[in-house]
Every structure is written in C-alpha cells, then in structure tokens.
C-alpha cells in the first residue's frame, strides 16, 4: 500500500511526458531480457538434471514460456512506440501488461528457487538457484527503476520464497544466507527507488529546460526587432526569424556556427546593407562598447532604414538588435522639413531663412561686397483670397514663389515668411543700386497678370530693403527691412523703400501709439462725437453718426483716421467697437424717438463671429429699439466671406437694424453690392462732391443716387459744406438725407442733445434748413 501511495504521490507531480518516459524505460533492451530469461531457463534445466527432481522441470518450462512471452510483448510494444501509435491510455495498459509479466516471472523464479533449495540436498543445485535468483533480481533493479514498486513486488515474489527456503533449511549458514538475502533485497529496493528519483528529476529538469527554450523561442520569433547573438568565438549562437526577414538572409546561412562575417556578407549580397556598412557592422560586433548605427538599403528602390544596436556581452560575443526605422526616419525627415520649409510653396520658412542669414552674415565678405535683404509683401492678395477663395489664393502664392525663384541668381535665396510675405537675400552686390534694380524687377514681374483657374488675377508688391552693415545681426536686418516695407506700403504700395535710421523713429512712434491706445481703452479716454444727418424732406435731424474722438494729454485730439487702422492692426478694434456701439446706443435713447444713431463698423469687427449677439446685447442693455440703430459698413466689409456677410446682414435686418453702405464711390463702387446685399441706405462719399459744379461728377452722382433710390435704398450725400452743393444734390429729389459741415461738424454728446432739443422743438415745413437752425447747426 505504501508503495502504491508513494507511487501515486510521485505520479501526481509527473507530467504525461515523464510518465510515458518511465513506462518506456521498462521496455528498453529486449535483448538482455531475453538473454536473462534464457540463462534462467538453462539454469533451471541444469538444476532439474543435476537433482533429478521432477518438480523442477515444470519450473524450467514456465521460465522459458513466461520469459519468451515477455520478450515478444516487449518487441510488440517497441514496434507500436516507434510507429507513434501509443496513446496515453494505451501506455497505461502496457504498464499493466509489463507488471503482470514481471510478477509472473518473479513468482516462477521464486517457486523454482524454493523447490530447488527445499527438494534437493545437492549444494550445486542450491548454488545455481540462489545465484540465478540473486543475479536476476540485481539485473531487475536496473531495468525496472522506472516503476520501482513493480520491482519491489518482484523482490517479494522471487526472493521471498528463496529466503523462506533458506530459513527452513535451518542450518546456521543458510540462516545467515537468508539474512544476507534480506539485506541485499532491501538495498536493491533502496537503489531502485533512488534510481527512479534521479531519473524523474533529470526528466523534470529537461522538461523545464525545453519549456523555457520554447518560451524563449516564441518570444524571440514574435518580437518586432530582429535579434542575433554571436558567441565569444564570433560564431552565430542565436538568430530570430525577424532578423532573417529584415536582413533578407537565405535559409541556408542560418545554421549555428556561421561566422559574423558570413552573416554580414549575406546581408550585403541580399542588398540589405552596403559593403561599407557591412565593414562597419563587423567592426562593431567585435567592439567592446555598446553602439548604434542606422543603415539604408543599398538597393535604393526600397529606401529602407535599419537601426543596428550592438551590445557586447560579458566574456565576449555580442548581441545585435535590428529595427526597421524607415517610418520613424521618414516621419522625422518630414517633421524636420515642415519645421524648416513652407508646405505650400516648398520655400524655406522663417526659421530656416533666419538661420541661413545668420550663418551667411558670419562669413567675411570681400571688400566692397554687400548683401541686401528684401522684404516683399503682396498688395491686394487678401482681396484675391476673399473673392476667389483660398485654393486660388494658394495657387497664386505658388505662382509668386516660382516667379521669385526664376528671378534670382544661384547665390541669392528666397523664403516665405507666412501669409503673403516673402523675403529675398541678395548676395555679393556692389551698391544699393543693385538691390534697387532687383526690387524694381520684382515689383514689375509680380505685378504681371496671373492666370489662375481661368481667372486673370492682378496683384502688386511692396518691398522694404535693408542693406548689410558690418556686424549686423540677422534679426536687426529683418527688422530694418520690415520697417522699410512699412514705409513702402504707406507710400502707396507697388513700390520699394530702403531702410533709413529715421524709419526706426516712425516705428517707435507707432509702437508708443499702440501702447497708448491700449491704455486709452482701459481708462475710457475715448469719447464719441455725433454729427447729424438731415432729412432733406422734413429738414429735421433724422440720424446722428457716432464718430470716435481721442483726447490725449500730449497728442491732443487724435483723429479716428489715425486710430482705427492701428486698432485694426492690433486686433483692438473688436473691443473698441463694442465700447462704441454700447455707448452710442445708450446715448441715442436720450434723444427724441424719431432720431436714430449711426455707428461705424470696421470690417474686422463686422466679421467677428458673434457680431449679431453683440448688437442684440447693446440694444438690450440700452433699451434702444432696433429700428433706431444704423450700422455703417464699408465696401471692404462686403468683400470678405461673401456668404457669411450676406447671412449676418440678413440677420441684422431681420431684427430691425438698418445697414448703410458708407463711403460709396471711394472703393470699388460695385453696383452689384447694392443689388446683392440687404442694404437700406447708401452714403455717397464726399469725394463725389469735388468738381460737382462741372457736369460729369454731378451726372454720376445723380445716376448712382437714382439707381440706389430705385433699388429701394435711401441715399445720403456726405460732406456738404456749401449751399451750392446742397442745392445741386437736392434738385431731382433722389437724395433723401445730407450730412456735412454746412449743418454741423461732429459735436460732443451734450451739444448734440441741445441741437436735437432745439430742432425737434421747432416746426417749419417751408424752409427745412431753418428748421435745423439756419443751415449751420454747429
Ligand atoms: P465716415 O464714417 O465717412 O465719417 C464721416 C467723416 O467725414 C468724419 O470724419 C466727419 O467728421 C467727416 N465729415 C463730415 N462732414 C464733413 C464735411 O462737410 N467736410 C469734411 N471735410 N469732412 C466731413 P472723422 O470723424 O474724422 O472720421 C473719419 C472716419 O473714421 C469715418 O469716416 C469712419 O470711417 C472712421 N470712424 C470714425 N469713427 C469711427 C468709429 O467709431 N468706428 C469706426 N469703425 N470707424 C470710425
Ligand atoms: Mg460713417
Ligand atoms: Mg463716410
């Protein structure tokens, strides 16, 4: 029972593979087993012949039969095993068969030795029986160690009867022999148990190693990196599948024992690396320090990059890790390119241009040699972008950059600074005249027509030029050219201007103005003046236009013409415009109900996303009815985002606010605007009044006024300064309102209230101008 439980305990920890190996060990070497059975049979025959004892003959016969059957059984088992036909349950059955055979044989052996010792007094017979039984059992310890409990039962069955027979003989020597037998059998039992333990331990260890090796194999072959390992002798020890794949190695090279140079040579032949890189890689494998290199395929079509990492091992040899870094390298190259080049035009960008200039400025120039930096800004580009759309704008920028490239010599270079700004660096010139010549050519060439998507487009260019001086930095040069450009634009665009020191003062002045403006808004230093618009029909003030004024302690009264463009450039106009709108609405509620307020909106302010809610809010907080608010926009507001503009105007119109088109006649004066947008009023600019006493401008003014009136819009003429002007415009009755110094200059809020009270208090239908206080209100 103890054997069985021991066996059970051992089996519990055993894997099926170890169990099968133990059973298999029972069936090893049928030859010696057959020889042993034959020897035992001969010995039994010898004892039968020598003693003449008839009982011994059946024993001899049984030994032959059982021995032969066991040998046949063993051969059968081995055939099945070699043919891989042994399942786990079949193996268990074969164990049972072995057990029956082994026990049967041991029993016959035991019975024979008992009979030989007890039936015969012949010492030779005793000697043969004892020797053969002991020898057989000794041999059994070596055969049956895999299943020691079978062997232990065999000992009981074979040696038990022999020991009993020796004891029954009774002589002291035989008793001693019996004792020796017991000791011998006990030690055999011990040996066989130990043998099994050692066998199982060895097998478990091997199994663990195999499992570990398999896990490593799986890990190695499933890792994204290629890996190979060279031993201290420089021969290949390990290589994973990914390495072969990446290096495009032929199968026959991957046998352990291939040298590092064999492998590297195969990589070169496969086109995975160049011969030069092959030599570097070989040197790195032998090197004692960790290192990394990146190679590109010598077969350029693949354009693949491989990263090789070499890690030397303690005691010699190296591990080589291979990674395909093509995508990463391409992404890096793209990022680097994007960081230094403009994506649209493929020209260098601001960063790379600046770096390059910085580098060039450090190179000593030959005596008398100069360089010039030309800051080019396109004129009217925004209009093209707004009217024809961004894709056309993009094509135009590409065409401009191509023209610039074509104009330059190889040593010059050009970059795009963003938007419609380009910068040219002209090298090795003799004088300012060379820079001026190039600038003129650029202005002329860029102003030639472009054909973009069946549109003929014309733009202009303004250029600021800064010449290099000894020790000047790239930033200063750029800043100077920028200032010169500012001047060129102020001079009327389509021209160029050289940087002069005085320009710096202008820019400084502008910077101070910007700072002051910010402060002014925060401190509410602004004020609104109001200028009346007089109805030509009733002679009364119908509307007052709010006009911005800034009373600066040092600057004095600053004109909105100077404030608004700067505020627009600074992006301050949105906040400023919000303040103006609210202030004007709050003022208007104090006026007679028939008088409206007109507020000027600059394009930037008009295109802010929440213009509608801004207007609603101003009306809400002031309590002003929407029909008393007029918003004055200029044509440039209509130029941008046409659909969006249309929608916003419609929404404003829908809530009851009136829209009036200011300064008509100064810009494009496109009649299509009058037709396409929901406008209620057109204000004809005072420039129309110049030379009004001659026929042509008057006809023009009347034509525009009639057309606007026909389209259902009321017409205002701005800038009326004289009675003659007033009479001329009022003749045919198409002009509904007039505005100008003749009636009143823009006046502070308190003054306009007085004027309104005065004008709305009196009534006179006969002379409208008397109704407003005798032509001049102010
Ligand atoms: P605008 O909207 O066309 O305003 C009329 C301008 O003409 C005013 O100049 C006004 O003083 C001037 N003016 C009126 N009648 C006469 C006249 O009979 N003769 C002459 N010579 N001038 C006359 P101001 O106030 O200097 O404003 C100039 C421009 O600044 C305005 O032109 C408008 O475009 C802009 N602006 C003024 N205030 C604001 C504002 O609050 N917001 C925005 N966005 N722009 C404003
Ligand atoms: Mg206006
Ligand atoms: Mg105007």
Short mmCIF file of N, CA and C in Angstrom, two decimals, residues 309-428:
data_model
loop_
_atom_site.label_atom_id
_atom_site.label_comp_id
_atom_site.label_asym_id
_atom_site.label_seq_id
_atom_site.Cartn_x
_atom_site.Cartn_y
_atom_site.Cartn_z
N UNK A 309 21.74 47.89 -33.29
CA UNK A 309 22.27 48.16 -31.95
C UNK A 309 23.18 47.00 -31.55
N UNK A 310 24.38 47.33 -31.15
CA UNK A 310 25.36 46.29 -30.78
C UNK A 310 25.59 46.34 -29.29
N UNK A 311 25.38 45.19 -28.64
CA UNK A 311 25.57 45.14 -27.19
C UNK A 311 26.58 44.04 -26.88
N UNK A 312 27.80 44.44 -26.49
CA UNK A 312 28.78 43.39 -26.17
C UNK A 312 28.37 42.62 -24.91
N UNK A 313 28.76 41.33 -24.84
CA UNK A 313 28.38 40.52 -23.66
C UNK A 313 29.62 40.28 -22.80
N UNK A 314 29.36 40.07 -21.50
CA UNK A 314 30.47 39.73 -20.61
C UNK A 314 31.07 38.43 -21.12
N UNK A 315 32.36 38.35 -21.16
CA UNK A 315 33.00 37.11 -21.57
C UNK A 315 33.09 36.97 -23.08
N UNK A 316 32.81 38.03 -23.81
CA UNK A 316 32.96 38.00 -25.28
C UNK A 316 31.66 37.74 -26.00
N UNK A 317 31.68 38.04 -27.29
CA UNK A 317 30.46 37.88 -28.07
C UNK A 317 29.59 39.13 -27.99
N UNK A 318 28.59 39.17 -28.83
CA UNK A 318 27.74 40.38 -28.85
C UNK A 318 26.33 40.03 -29.28
N UNK A 319 25.39 40.85 -28.79
CA UNK A 319 24.01 40.73 -29.24
C UNK A 319 23.76 41.87 -30.23
N UNK A 320 23.15 41.54 -31.36
CA UNK A 320 22.85 42.56 -32.36
C UNK A 320 21.33 42.68 -32.48
N UNK A 321 20.82 43.89 -32.26
CA UNK A 321 19.37 44.13 -32.39
C UNK A 321 19.13 44.92 -33.66
N UNK A 322 18.13 44.50 -34.42
CA UNK A 322 17.86 45.15 -35.70
C UNK A 322 16.43 45.67 -35.69
N UNK A 323 16.28 46.95 -36.05
CA UNK A 323 14.94 47.53 -36.04
C UNK A 323 14.70 48.27 -37.35
N UNK A 324 13.52 48.08 -37.92
CA UNK A 324 13.18 48.80 -39.15
C UNK A 324 12.68 50.20 -38.75
N UNK A 325 13.48 51.20 -39.00
CA UNK A 325 13.11 52.56 -38.56
C UNK A 325 12.71 53.45 -39.74
N UNK A 326 12.34 52.79 -40.85
CA UNK A 326 12.02 53.56 -42.06
C UNK A 326 10.94 54.60 -41.79
N UNK A 327 9.81 54.14 -41.19
CA UNK A 327 8.69 55.05 -40.98
C UNK A 327 9.08 56.18 -40.05
N UNK A 328 9.79 55.80 -38.97
CA UNK A 328 10.19 56.82 -38.00
C UNK A 328 11.10 57.86 -38.66
N UNK A 329 12.08 57.37 -39.47
CA UNK A 329 13.01 58.28 -40.13
C UNK A 329 12.27 59.19 -41.11
N UNK A 330 11.30 58.58 -41.82
CA UNK A 330 10.56 59.39 -42.79
C UNK A 330 9.74 60.46 -42.07
N UNK A 331 9.12 60.03 -40.93
CA UNK A 331 8.32 61.00 -40.16
C UNK A 331 9.23 62.10 -39.63
N UNK A 332 10.44 61.70 -39.15
CA UNK A 332 11.38 62.71 -38.63
C UNK A 332 11.80 63.66 -39.74
N UNK A 333 12.08 63.05 -40.91
CA UNK A 333 12.52 63.89 -42.03
C UNK A 333 11.41 64.86 -42.41
N UNK A 334 10.17 64.34 -42.35
CA UNK A 334 9.03 65.19 -42.73
C UNK A 334 8.85 66.33 -41.71
N UNK A 335 8.99 65.96 -40.42
CA UNK A 335 8.85 66.98 -39.38
C UNK A 335 9.94 68.04 -39.54
N UNK A 336 11.18 67.54 -39.79
CA UNK A 336 12.29 68.49 -39.97
C UNK A 336 12.00 69.39 -41.17
N UNK A 337 11.48 68.77 -42.25
CA UNK A 337 11.19 69.55 -43.44
C UNK A 337 10.11 70.57 -43.15
N UNK A 338 9.06 70.09 -42.44
CA UNK A 338 7.95 71.01 -42.12
C UNK A 338 8.42 72.15 -41.23
N UNK A 339 9.37 71.79 -40.34
CA UNK A 339 9.86 72.81 -39.42
C UNK A 339 10.70 73.85 -40.13
N UNK A 340 11.24 73.50 -41.30
CA UNK A 340 12.16 74.43 -41.96
C UNK A 340 11.68 74.91 -43.32
N UNK A 341 10.64 74.26 -43.84
CA UNK A 341 10.16 74.66 -45.16
C UNK A 341 8.68 74.94 -45.15
N UNK A 342 8.26 75.83 -46.02
CA UNK A 342 6.85 76.14 -46.14
C UNK A 342 6.20 75.03 -46.96
N UNK A 343 5.10 74.50 -46.45
CA UNK A 343 4.50 73.33 -47.08
C UNK A 343 3.91 73.68 -48.45
N UNK A 344 3.34 74.85 -48.56
CA UNK A 344 2.65 75.21 -49.80
C UNK A 344 3.62 75.48 -50.95
N UNK A 345 4.61 76.31 -50.69
CA UNK A 345 5.47 76.73 -51.80
C UNK A 345 6.80 75.98 -51.83
N UNK A 346 7.06 75.18 -50.80
CA UNK A 346 8.32 74.44 -50.64
C UNK A 346 9.52 75.38 -50.52
N UNK A 347 9.27 76.62 -50.21
CA UNK A 347 10.38 77.56 -49.97
C UNK A 347 10.81 77.42 -48.50
N UNK A 348 12.06 77.79 -48.18
CA UNK A 348 12.45 77.79 -46.77
C UNK A 348 11.51 78.70 -45.98
N UNK A 349 11.29 78.38 -44.73
CA UNK A 349 10.40 79.24 -43.93
C UNK A 349 11.22 80.24 -43.11
N UNK A 350 10.53 80.94 -42.27
CA UNK A 350 11.16 82.00 -41.47
C UNK A 350 12.35 81.47 -40.67
N UNK A 351 12.14 80.30 -40.02
CA UNK A 351 13.19 79.76 -39.14
C UNK A 351 14.44 79.44 -39.93
N UNK A 352 14.27 78.69 -41.03
CA UNK A 352 15.48 78.27 -41.74
C UNK A 352 16.12 79.46 -42.45
N UNK A 353 15.30 80.42 -42.90
CA UNK A 353 15.85 81.60 -43.56
C UNK A 353 16.73 82.39 -42.57
N UNK A 354 16.18 82.57 -41.37
CA UNK A 354 16.90 83.33 -40.36
C UNK A 354 18.23 82.66 -40.04
N UNK A 355 18.18 81.32 -39.85
CA UNK A 355 19.41 80.59 -39.54
C UNK A 355 20.44 80.75 -40.66
N UNK A 356 19.96 80.65 -41.90
CA UNK A 356 20.86 80.73 -43.04
C UNK A 356 21.49 82.12 -43.12
N UNK A 357 20.66 83.15 -42.90
CA UNK A 357 21.20 84.52 -42.93
C UNK A 357 22.25 84.69 -41.84
N UNK A 358 21.90 84.18 -40.66
CA UNK A 358 22.82 84.27 -39.53
C UNK A 358 24.17 83.67 -39.92
N UNK A 359 24.10 82.53 -40.59
CA UNK A 359 25.33 81.85 -41.00
C UNK A 359 26.08 82.68 -42.04
N UNK A 360 25.34 83.18 -43.03
CA UNK A 360 25.99 83.92 -44.11
C UNK A 360 26.61 85.23 -43.60
N UNK A 361 25.97 85.81 -42.58
CA UNK A 361 26.49 87.08 -42.07
C UNK A 361 27.81 86.90 -41.34
N UNK A 362 28.06 85.69 -40.87
CA UNK A 362 29.33 85.46 -40.17
C UNK A 362 30.48 85.25 -41.16
N UNK A 363 30.14 84.95 -42.42
CA UNK A 363 31.20 84.75 -43.42
C UNK A 363 31.72 86.13 -43.85
N UNK A 364 33.01 86.29 -43.77
CA UNK A 364 33.60 87.60 -44.13
C UNK A 364 33.42 87.86 -45.61
N UNK A 365 32.89 89.01 -45.92
CA UNK A 365 32.67 89.32 -47.32
C UNK A 365 33.91 90.00 -47.90
N UNK A 366 34.07 89.84 -49.22
CA UNK A 366 35.20 90.51 -49.88
C UNK A 366 34.98 92.02 -49.81
N UNK A 367 36.08 92.75 -49.88
CA UNK A 367 35.97 94.21 -49.78
C UNK A 367 35.02 94.75 -50.83
N UNK A 368 34.18 95.64 -50.39
CA UNK A 368 33.27 96.29 -51.34
C UNK A 368 32.04 95.47 -51.65
N UNK A 369 31.98 94.26 -51.14
CA UNK A 369 30.81 93.42 -51.42
C UNK A 369 29.73 93.65 -50.35
N UNK A 370 28.50 93.70 -50.78
CA UNK A 370 27.39 93.92 -49.85
C UNK A 370 26.33 92.84 -50.07
N UNK A 371 25.40 92.79 -49.17
CA UNK A 371 24.21 91.96 -49.38
C UNK A 371 22.99 92.79 -49.03
N UNK A 372 21.87 92.40 -49.60
CA UNK A 372 20.63 93.14 -49.30
C UNK A 372 19.53 92.17 -48.93
N UNK A 373 18.71 92.60 -47.98
CA UNK A 373 17.56 91.79 -47.62
C UNK A 373 16.29 92.52 -48.08
N UNK A 374 15.53 91.86 -48.92
CA UNK A 374 14.35 92.49 -49.49
C UNK A 374 13.09 91.84 -48.90
N UNK A 375 12.33 92.60 -48.19
CA UNK A 375 11.09 92.10 -47.58
C UNK A 375 9.96 92.41 -48.56
N UNK A 376 9.37 91.35 -49.14
CA UNK A 376 8.36 91.56 -50.18
C UNK A 376 6.97 91.26 -49.61
N UNK A 377 6.05 92.18 -49.79
CA UNK A 377 4.67 91.95 -49.32
C UNK A 377 3.74 92.18 -50.51
N UNK A 378 2.84 91.21 -50.72
CA UNK A 378 1.94 91.33 -51.88
C UNK A 378 0.80 92.30 -51.57
N UNK A 379 0.47 93.11 -52.53
CA UNK A 379 -0.68 94.02 -52.37
C UNK A 379 -1.90 93.36 -52.98
N UNK A 380 -3.02 93.60 -52.42
CA UNK A 380 -4.32 93.07 -52.86
C UNK A 380 -4.42 91.55 -52.82
N UNK A 381 -3.48 90.92 -52.14
CA UNK A 381 -3.59 89.45 -52.09
C UNK A 381 -4.85 89.03 -51.32
N UNK A 382 -5.15 89.76 -50.27
CA UNK A 382 -6.30 89.40 -49.44
C UNK A 382 -7.59 89.46 -50.23
N UNK A 383 -7.69 90.43 -51.09
CA UNK A 383 -8.91 90.54 -51.91
C UNK A 383 -9.06 89.30 -52.80
N UNK A 384 -7.93 88.85 -53.37
CA UNK A 384 -8.00 87.67 -54.25
C UNK A 384 -8.45 86.47 -53.41
N UNK A 385 -7.85 86.36 -52.26
CA UNK A 385 -8.18 85.24 -51.37
C UNK A 385 -9.66 85.28 -51.00
N UNK A 386 -10.14 86.47 -50.69
CA UNK A 386 -11.52 86.61 -50.24
C UNK A 386 -12.51 86.41 -51.38
N UNK A 387 -12.16 86.92 -52.55
CA UNK A 387 -13.16 86.84 -53.63
C UNK A 387 -13.07 85.51 -54.38
N UNK A 388 -11.85 85.04 -54.66
CA UNK A 388 -11.75 83.80 -55.45
C UNK A 388 -11.61 82.55 -54.57
N UNK A 389 -11.39 82.73 -53.31
CA UNK A 389 -11.31 81.58 -52.40
C UNK A 389 -9.86 81.19 -52.13
N UNK A 390 -9.69 80.42 -51.06
CA UNK A 390 -8.34 80.06 -50.62
C UNK A 390 -7.58 79.18 -51.61
N UNK A 391 -8.24 78.20 -52.26
CA UNK A 391 -7.46 77.38 -53.21
C UNK A 391 -6.81 78.25 -54.29
N UNK A 392 -7.52 79.26 -54.76
CA UNK A 392 -6.94 80.16 -55.78
C UNK A 392 -5.81 80.98 -55.15
N UNK A 393 -6.06 81.43 -53.92
CA UNK A 393 -5.03 82.18 -53.20
C UNK A 393 -3.76 81.35 -53.08
N UNK A 394 -3.93 80.07 -52.77
CA UNK A 394 -2.77 79.17 -52.64
C UNK A 394 -2.01 79.07 -53.97
N UNK A 395 -2.77 78.89 -55.04
CA UNK A 395 -2.12 78.78 -56.36
C UNK A 395 -1.38 80.07 -56.70
N UNK A 396 -1.97 81.18 -56.31
CA UNK A 396 -1.33 82.46 -56.59
C UNK A 396 0.01 82.56 -55.84
N UNK A 397 0.00 82.12 -54.58
CA UNK A 397 1.24 82.16 -53.79
C UNK A 397 2.31 81.28 -54.43
N UNK A 398 1.89 80.11 -54.95
CA UNK A 398 2.86 79.22 -55.60
C UNK A 398 3.42 79.90 -56.85
N UNK A 399 2.55 80.54 -57.60
CA UNK A 399 2.99 81.21 -58.82
C UNK A 399 3.97 82.35 -58.48
N UNK A 400 3.65 83.08 -57.40
CA UNK A 400 4.54 84.17 -56.97
C UNK A 400 5.90 83.61 -56.59
N UNK A 401 5.89 82.53 -55.82
CA UNK A 401 7.18 81.98 -55.37
C UNK A 401 7.99 81.49 -56.57
N UNK A 402 7.31 80.95 -57.58
CA UNK A 402 8.02 80.48 -58.77
C UNK A 402 8.64 81.67 -59.50
N UNK A 403 7.89 82.76 -59.63
CA UNK A 403 8.44 83.95 -60.30
C UNK A 403 9.65 84.47 -59.55
N UNK A 404 9.55 84.47 -58.22
CA UNK A 404 10.69 84.95 -57.42
C UNK A 404 11.91 84.06 -57.64
N UNK A 405 11.68 82.75 -57.61
CA UNK A 405 12.80 81.82 -57.82
C UNK A 405 13.47 82.09 -59.17
N UNK A 406 12.63 82.28 -60.20
CA UNK A 406 13.16 82.46 -61.55
C UNK A 406 14.00 83.72 -61.68
N UNK A 407 13.73 84.70 -60.82
CA UNK A 407 14.42 85.98 -60.96
C UNK A 407 15.78 86.00 -60.26
N UNK A 408 16.03 85.01 -59.41
CA UNK A 408 17.23 85.10 -58.57
C UNK A 408 18.41 84.34 -59.16
N UNK A 409 19.61 84.79 -58.76
CA UNK A 409 20.82 84.07 -59.15
C UNK A 409 21.01 82.91 -58.16
N UNK A 410 21.87 81.95 -58.49
CA UNK A 410 22.02 80.78 -57.59
C UNK A 410 22.46 81.17 -56.19
N UNK A 411 23.25 82.24 -56.07
CA UNK A 411 23.75 82.56 -54.72
C UNK A 411 22.72 83.32 -53.87
N UNK A 412 21.65 83.83 -54.50
CA UNK A 412 20.61 84.50 -53.72
C UNK A 412 19.63 83.45 -53.23
N UNK A 413 18.84 83.80 -52.28
CA UNK A 413 17.77 82.87 -51.97
C UNK A 413 16.56 83.55 -51.36
N UNK A 414 15.43 82.81 -51.45
CA UNK A 414 14.15 83.41 -51.10
C UNK A 414 13.44 82.48 -50.12
N UNK A 415 12.65 83.08 -49.23
CA UNK A 415 11.88 82.29 -48.27
C UNK A 415 10.49 82.87 -48.17
N UNK A 416 9.56 82.04 -47.71
CA UNK A 416 8.21 82.58 -47.44
C UNK A 416 8.09 82.78 -45.93
N UNK A 417 7.68 83.97 -45.56
CA UNK A 417 7.61 84.28 -44.14
C UNK A 417 6.22 84.08 -43.57
N UNK A 418 5.32 83.56 -44.38
CA UNK A 418 3.94 83.38 -43.90
C UNK A 418 3.04 84.36 -44.62
N UNK A 419 1.77 83.99 -44.76
CA UNK A 419 0.79 84.85 -45.43
C UNK A 419 1.28 85.23 -46.82
N UNK A 420 1.29 86.53 -47.11
CA UNK A 420 1.75 86.97 -48.44
C UNK A 420 3.09 87.68 -48.32
N UNK A 421 3.90 87.26 -47.36
CA UNK A 421 5.21 87.88 -47.17
C UNK A 421 6.33 86.95 -47.64
N UNK A 422 7.20 87.49 -48.46
CA UNK A 422 8.37 86.75 -48.92
C UNK A 422 9.62 87.57 -48.61
N UNK A 423 10.73 86.86 -48.41
CA UNK A 423 11.97 87.58 -48.14
C UNK A 423 13.05 87.07 -49.08
N UNK A 424 13.78 88.00 -49.67
CA UNK A 424 14.86 87.63 -50.60
C UNK A 424 16.17 88.10 -50.01
N UNK A 425 17.17 87.23 -50.07
CA UNK A 425 18.50 87.66 -49.64
C UNK A 425 19.38 87.70 -50.88
N UNK A 426 19.83 88.93 -51.22
CA UNK A 426 20.60 89.13 -52.43
C UNK A 426 22.06 89.30 -52.01
N UNK A 427 22.90 88.42 -52.53
CA UNK A 427 24.29 88.42 -52.04
C UNK A 427 25.26 89.02 -53.06
N UNK A 428 26.42 89.37 -52.54
CA UNK A 428 27.54 89.83 -53.37
C UNK A 428 27.15 90.91 -54.37
#
